[in-house]
Amino acid sequence: MKIDDPDQPLLAETIDHHSLFRLDGNSYVVLGAGGGIGEHVSRTIVALGGRVLCVDVNGDGVDAVAGSLGMPSAVAGVAPEERIGIAPAGATPRF
């Protein structure tokens, strides 16, 4: 969508609402993806066209969620700040 004049409002009928919130071509790392909110976030991203690396300390849970989405998973605990680098390191070879 091209905005010619940012000071002028866009007419509702000129906006492609179907693709407005699409995530096609984007990749995300979701922590806590083995269940609960993380699982919901992962499923929403994939439903909107994005890719996710599902990360959780619960190996069975994260593998089940990622498998059902056709996405990669990583088993990692990233609670202490010094371990947060594990997730991006795991995402690099998978995306």
Coordinates of N, CA and C in Angstrom, one line a residue:
M1 N 0.8 -1.2 0.0 CA 0.0 0.0 0.0 C 0.9 1.2 0.0
K2 N 0.7 2.1 -0.9 CA 1.4 3.4 -1.0 C 0.6 4.5 -0.5
I3 N 1.2 5.3 0.4 CA 0.5 6.5 0.9 C 1.2 7.7 0.3
D4 N 0.4 8.4 -0.6 CA 0.9 9.5 -1.3 C 1.1 10.8 -0.3
D5 N 0.1 11.0 0.5 CA 0.1 12.1 1.4 C -0.3 11.7 2.8
P6 N 0.7 11.5 3.7 CA 0.5 11.0 5.0 C -0.5 11.9 5.9
D7 N -0.7 13.1 5.4 CA -1.6 14.0 6.1 C -3.1 13.8 5.7
Q8 N -3.3 13.1 4.7 CA -4.7 12.8 4.2 C -5.1 11.4 4.6
P9 N -6.3 11.3 5.2 CA -6.8 9.9 5.6 C -7.0 9.1 4.3
L10 N -6.9 7.8 4.5 CA -7.2 6.9 3.4 C -8.6 6.4 3.5
L11 N -9.2 6.3 2.3 CA -10.6 5.9 2.3 C -10.6 4.4 2.6
A12 N -11.6 3.9 3.4 CA -11.6 2.5 3.8 C -11.7 1.6 2.6
E13 N -12.4 2.0 1.5 CA -12.5 1.1 0.4 C -11.2 1.0 -0.4
T14 N -10.2 1.8 -0.2 CA -9.0 1.8 -0.9 C -7.9 0.9 -0.2
I15 N -8.2 0.4 1.0 CA -7.3 -0.4 1.7 C -7.6 -1.9 1.5
D16 N -6.5 -2.7 1.2 CA -6.6 -4.1 1.1 C -6.6 -4.7 2.5
H17 N -7.8 -4.8 3.1 CA -7.9 -5.3 4.5 C -7.5 -6.8 4.6
H18 N -7.6 -7.5 3.6 CA -7.3 -9.0 3.7 C -5.8 -9.1 4.0
S19 N -5.0 -8.3 3.4 CA -3.5 -8.4 3.5 C -2.9 -7.5 4.5
L20 N -3.7 -6.7 5.1 CA -3.2 -5.6 6.1 C -2.4 -6.2 7.2
F21 N -2.8 -7.4 7.7 CA -2.1 -7.9 8.9 C -1.3 -9.2 8.5
R22 N -1.1 -9.4 7.3 CA -0.4 -10.7 6.8 C 1.1 -10.6 7.3
L23 N 1.6 -11.8 7.6 CA 3.0 -11.9 8.1 C 3.9 -12.6 7.1
D24 N 3.4 -12.8 5.9 CA 4.2 -13.6 4.9 C 5.6 -13.1 4.8
G25 N 6.5 -14.0 4.7 CA 7.9 -13.6 4.5 C 8.7 -13.3 5.8
N26 N 8.0 -13.3 6.9 CA 8.6 -12.9 8.2 C 8.8 -14.1 9.1
S27 N 9.9 -14.1 9.8 CA 10.2 -15.3 10.7 C 10.3 -14.7 12.2
Y28 N 9.8 -15.6 13.1 CA 9.8 -15.2 14.5 C 10.3 -16.3 15.4
V29 N 10.8 -16.0 16.5 CA 11.2 -16.9 17.6 C 10.2 -16.7 18.7
V30 N 9.4 -17.8 19.0 CA 8.4 -17.7 20.1 C 8.9 -18.5 21.3
L31 N 9.1 -17.8 22.4 CA 9.5 -18.5 23.6 C 8.3 -19.0 24.4
G32 N 8.4 -20.1 25.0 CA 7.2 -20.7 25.7 C 6.2 -21.2 24.7
A33 N 6.6 -21.7 23.6 CA 5.7 -22.1 22.5 C 5.1 -23.5 22.8
G34 N 5.6 -24.2 23.8 CA 5.1 -25.5 24.1 C 3.7 -25.6 24.7
G35 N 3.1 -24.5 25.0 CA 1.7 -24.5 25.5 C 1.3 -23.1 25.9
G36 N 0.0 -22.9 26.3 CA -0.5 -21.6 26.8 C -0.4 -20.5 25.8
I37 N 0.0 -19.3 26.2 CA 0.0 -18.1 25.4 C 1.0 -18.3 24.3
G38 N 2.2 -18.9 24.5 CA 3.2 -19.1 23.5 C 2.7 -20.0 22.4
E39 N 1.9 -21.0 22.7 CA 1.3 -21.9 21.7 C 0.3 -21.0 20.8
H40 N -0.5 -20.2 21.5 CA -1.5 -19.4 20.7 C -0.8 -18.4 19.8
V41 N 0.3 -17.8 20.3 CA 1.0 -16.8 19.5 C 1.6 -17.5 18.3
S42 N 2.2 -18.7 18.5 CA 2.8 -19.5 17.4 C 1.7 -19.8 16.4
R43 N 0.6 -20.3 16.8 CA -0.5 -20.7 15.9 C -1.0 -19.4 15.1
T44 N -1.1 -18.3 15.8 CA -1.6 -17.1 15.1 C -0.6 -16.6 14.1
I45 N 0.7 -16.6 14.4 CA 1.7 -16.2 13.4 C 1.6 -17.1 12.2
V46 N 1.6 -18.4 12.4 CA 1.5 -19.3 11.2 C 0.2 -19.1 10.4
A47 N -0.9 -18.9 11.1 CA -2.2 -18.6 10.4 C -2.1 -17.4 9.6
L48 N -1.3 -16.4 10.0 CA -1.2 -15.2 9.2 C -0.1 -15.2 8.2
G49 N 0.5 -16.4 8.0 CA 1.5 -16.5 7.0 C 3.0 -16.5 7.4
G50 N 3.2 -16.3 8.7 CA 4.6 -16.2 9.1 C 5.2 -17.6 9.5
R51 N 6.5 -17.6 9.7 CA 7.2 -18.8 10.2 C 7.6 -18.6 11.6
V52 N 7.7 -19.7 12.4 CA 8.1 -19.6 13.8 C 9.1 -20.7 14.1
L53 N 10.0 -20.3 15.0 CA 10.9 -21.3 15.6 C 10.3 -21.4 17.0
C54 N 9.7 -22.5 17.3 CA 9.0 -22.7 18.6 C 10.1 -23.2 19.6
V55 N 10.2 -22.4 20.7 CA 11.2 -22.7 21.8 C 10.5 -22.9 23.1
D56 N 10.9 -23.9 23.9 CA 10.3 -24.2 25.2 C 11.2 -25.1 25.9
V57 N 11.1 -25.1 27.3 CA 11.9 -26.1 28.1 C 11.2 -27.5 28.0
N58 N 9.9 -27.5 27.7 CA 9.1 -28.7 27.6 C 9.3 -29.3 26.2
G59 N 10.2 -30.3 26.1 CA 10.5 -30.9 24.8 C 9.3 -31.5 24.1
D60 N 8.6 -32.3 24.9 CA 7.4 -33.0 24.3 C 6.4 -32.0 23.8
G61 N 6.1 -31.0 24.6 CA 5.1 -30.0 24.3 C 5.5 -29.1 23.1
V62 N 6.7 -28.6 23.1 CA 7.2 -27.8 21.9 C 7.3 -28.6 20.6
D63 N 7.7 -29.8 20.7 CA 7.8 -30.7 19.5 C 6.4 -30.9 19.0
A64 N 5.4 -31.1 19.9 CA 4.0 -31.4 19.4 C 3.4 -30.2 18.7
V65 N 3.6 -29.0 19.3 CA 3.1 -27.8 18.7 C 3.8 -27.5 17.4
A66 N 5.1 -27.5 17.4 CA 5.8 -27.2 16.2 C 5.5 -28.2 15.1
G67 N 5.4 -29.5 15.5 CA 5.1 -30.5 14.5 C 3.7 -30.3 13.9
S68 N 2.7 -29.9 14.7 CA 1.4 -29.7 14.2 C 1.3 -28.5 13.2
L69 N 2.3 -27.6 13.4 CA 2.4 -26.4 12.5 C 3.3 -26.6 11.3
G70 N 4.1 -27.6 11.3 CA 5.1 -27.8 10.3 C 6.2 -26.9 10.4
M71 N 6.6 -26.5 11.7 CA 7.6 -25.5 12.0 C 8.7 -26.2 12.8
P72 N 9.9 -25.6 12.8 CA 11.0 -26.2 13.6 C 10.8 -25.9 15.1
S73 N 11.5 -26.7 15.9 CA 11.4 -26.4 17.4 C 12.8 -26.5 18.0
A74 N 13.0 -26.0 19.1 CA 14.2 -26.0 19.9 C 13.8 -26.2 21.4
V75 N 14.5 -27.1 22.1 CA 14.3 -27.2 23.5 C 15.4 -26.4 24.2
A76 N 14.9 -25.4 24.9 CA 15.9 -24.5 25.6 C 15.2 -23.7 26.7
G77 N 15.9 -23.5 27.8 CA 15.4 -22.7 28.9 C 16.1 -21.3 28.7
V78 N 15.4 -20.3 28.6 CA 16.1 -19.0 28.4 C 15.7 -18.0 29.5
A79 N 15.3 -18.5 30.7 CA 14.9 -17.6 31.8 C 16.1 -16.7 32.3
P80 N 17.3 -17.3 32.6 CA 18.3 -16.3 33.0 C 18.8 -15.5 31.8
E81 N 19.0 -14.2 32.0 CA 19.4 -13.3 30.9 C 20.5 -13.8 30.1
E82 N 21.5 -14.4 30.7 CA 22.7 -14.8 30.0 C 22.5 -15.9 29.0
R83 N 21.3 -16.6 29.1 CA 21.0 -17.7 28.2 C 20.1 -17.3 27.1
I84 N 19.7 -16.1 27.0 CA 18.8 -15.7 25.9 C 19.4 -15.8 24.6
G85 N 20.7 -15.8 24.4 CA 21.4 -16.0 23.2 C 21.1 -17.4 22.5
I86 N 20.6 -18.3 23.3 CA 20.4 -19.7 22.8 C 19.4 -19.6 21.7
A87 N 18.3 -18.9 21.9 CA 17.2 -18.9 20.9 C 17.6 -18.3 19.5
P88 N 18.3 -17.2 19.4 CA 18.7 -16.7 18.1 C 19.7 -17.6 17.5
A89 N 20.6 -18.2 18.3 CA 21.6 -19.1 17.7 C 20.9 -20.3 17.1
G90 N 19.8 -20.8 17.7 CA 19.1 -21.9 17.2 C 18.3 -21.6 16.0
A91 N 17.9 -20.3 15.9 CA 17.0 -19.9 14.7 C 17.9 -19.7 13.5
T92 N 19.1 -19.3 13.6 CA 19.9 -19.1 12.4 C 20.0 -20.2 11.4
P93 N 20.3 -21.4 11.8 CA 20.4 -22.5 10.8 C 19.0 -23.0 10.3
R94 N 17.9 -22.6 11.0 CA 16.6 -23.2 10.7 C 15.8 -22.2 9.7
F95 N 16.1 -21.0 9.7 CA 15.4 -20.1 8.9 C 16.3 -19.7 7.7

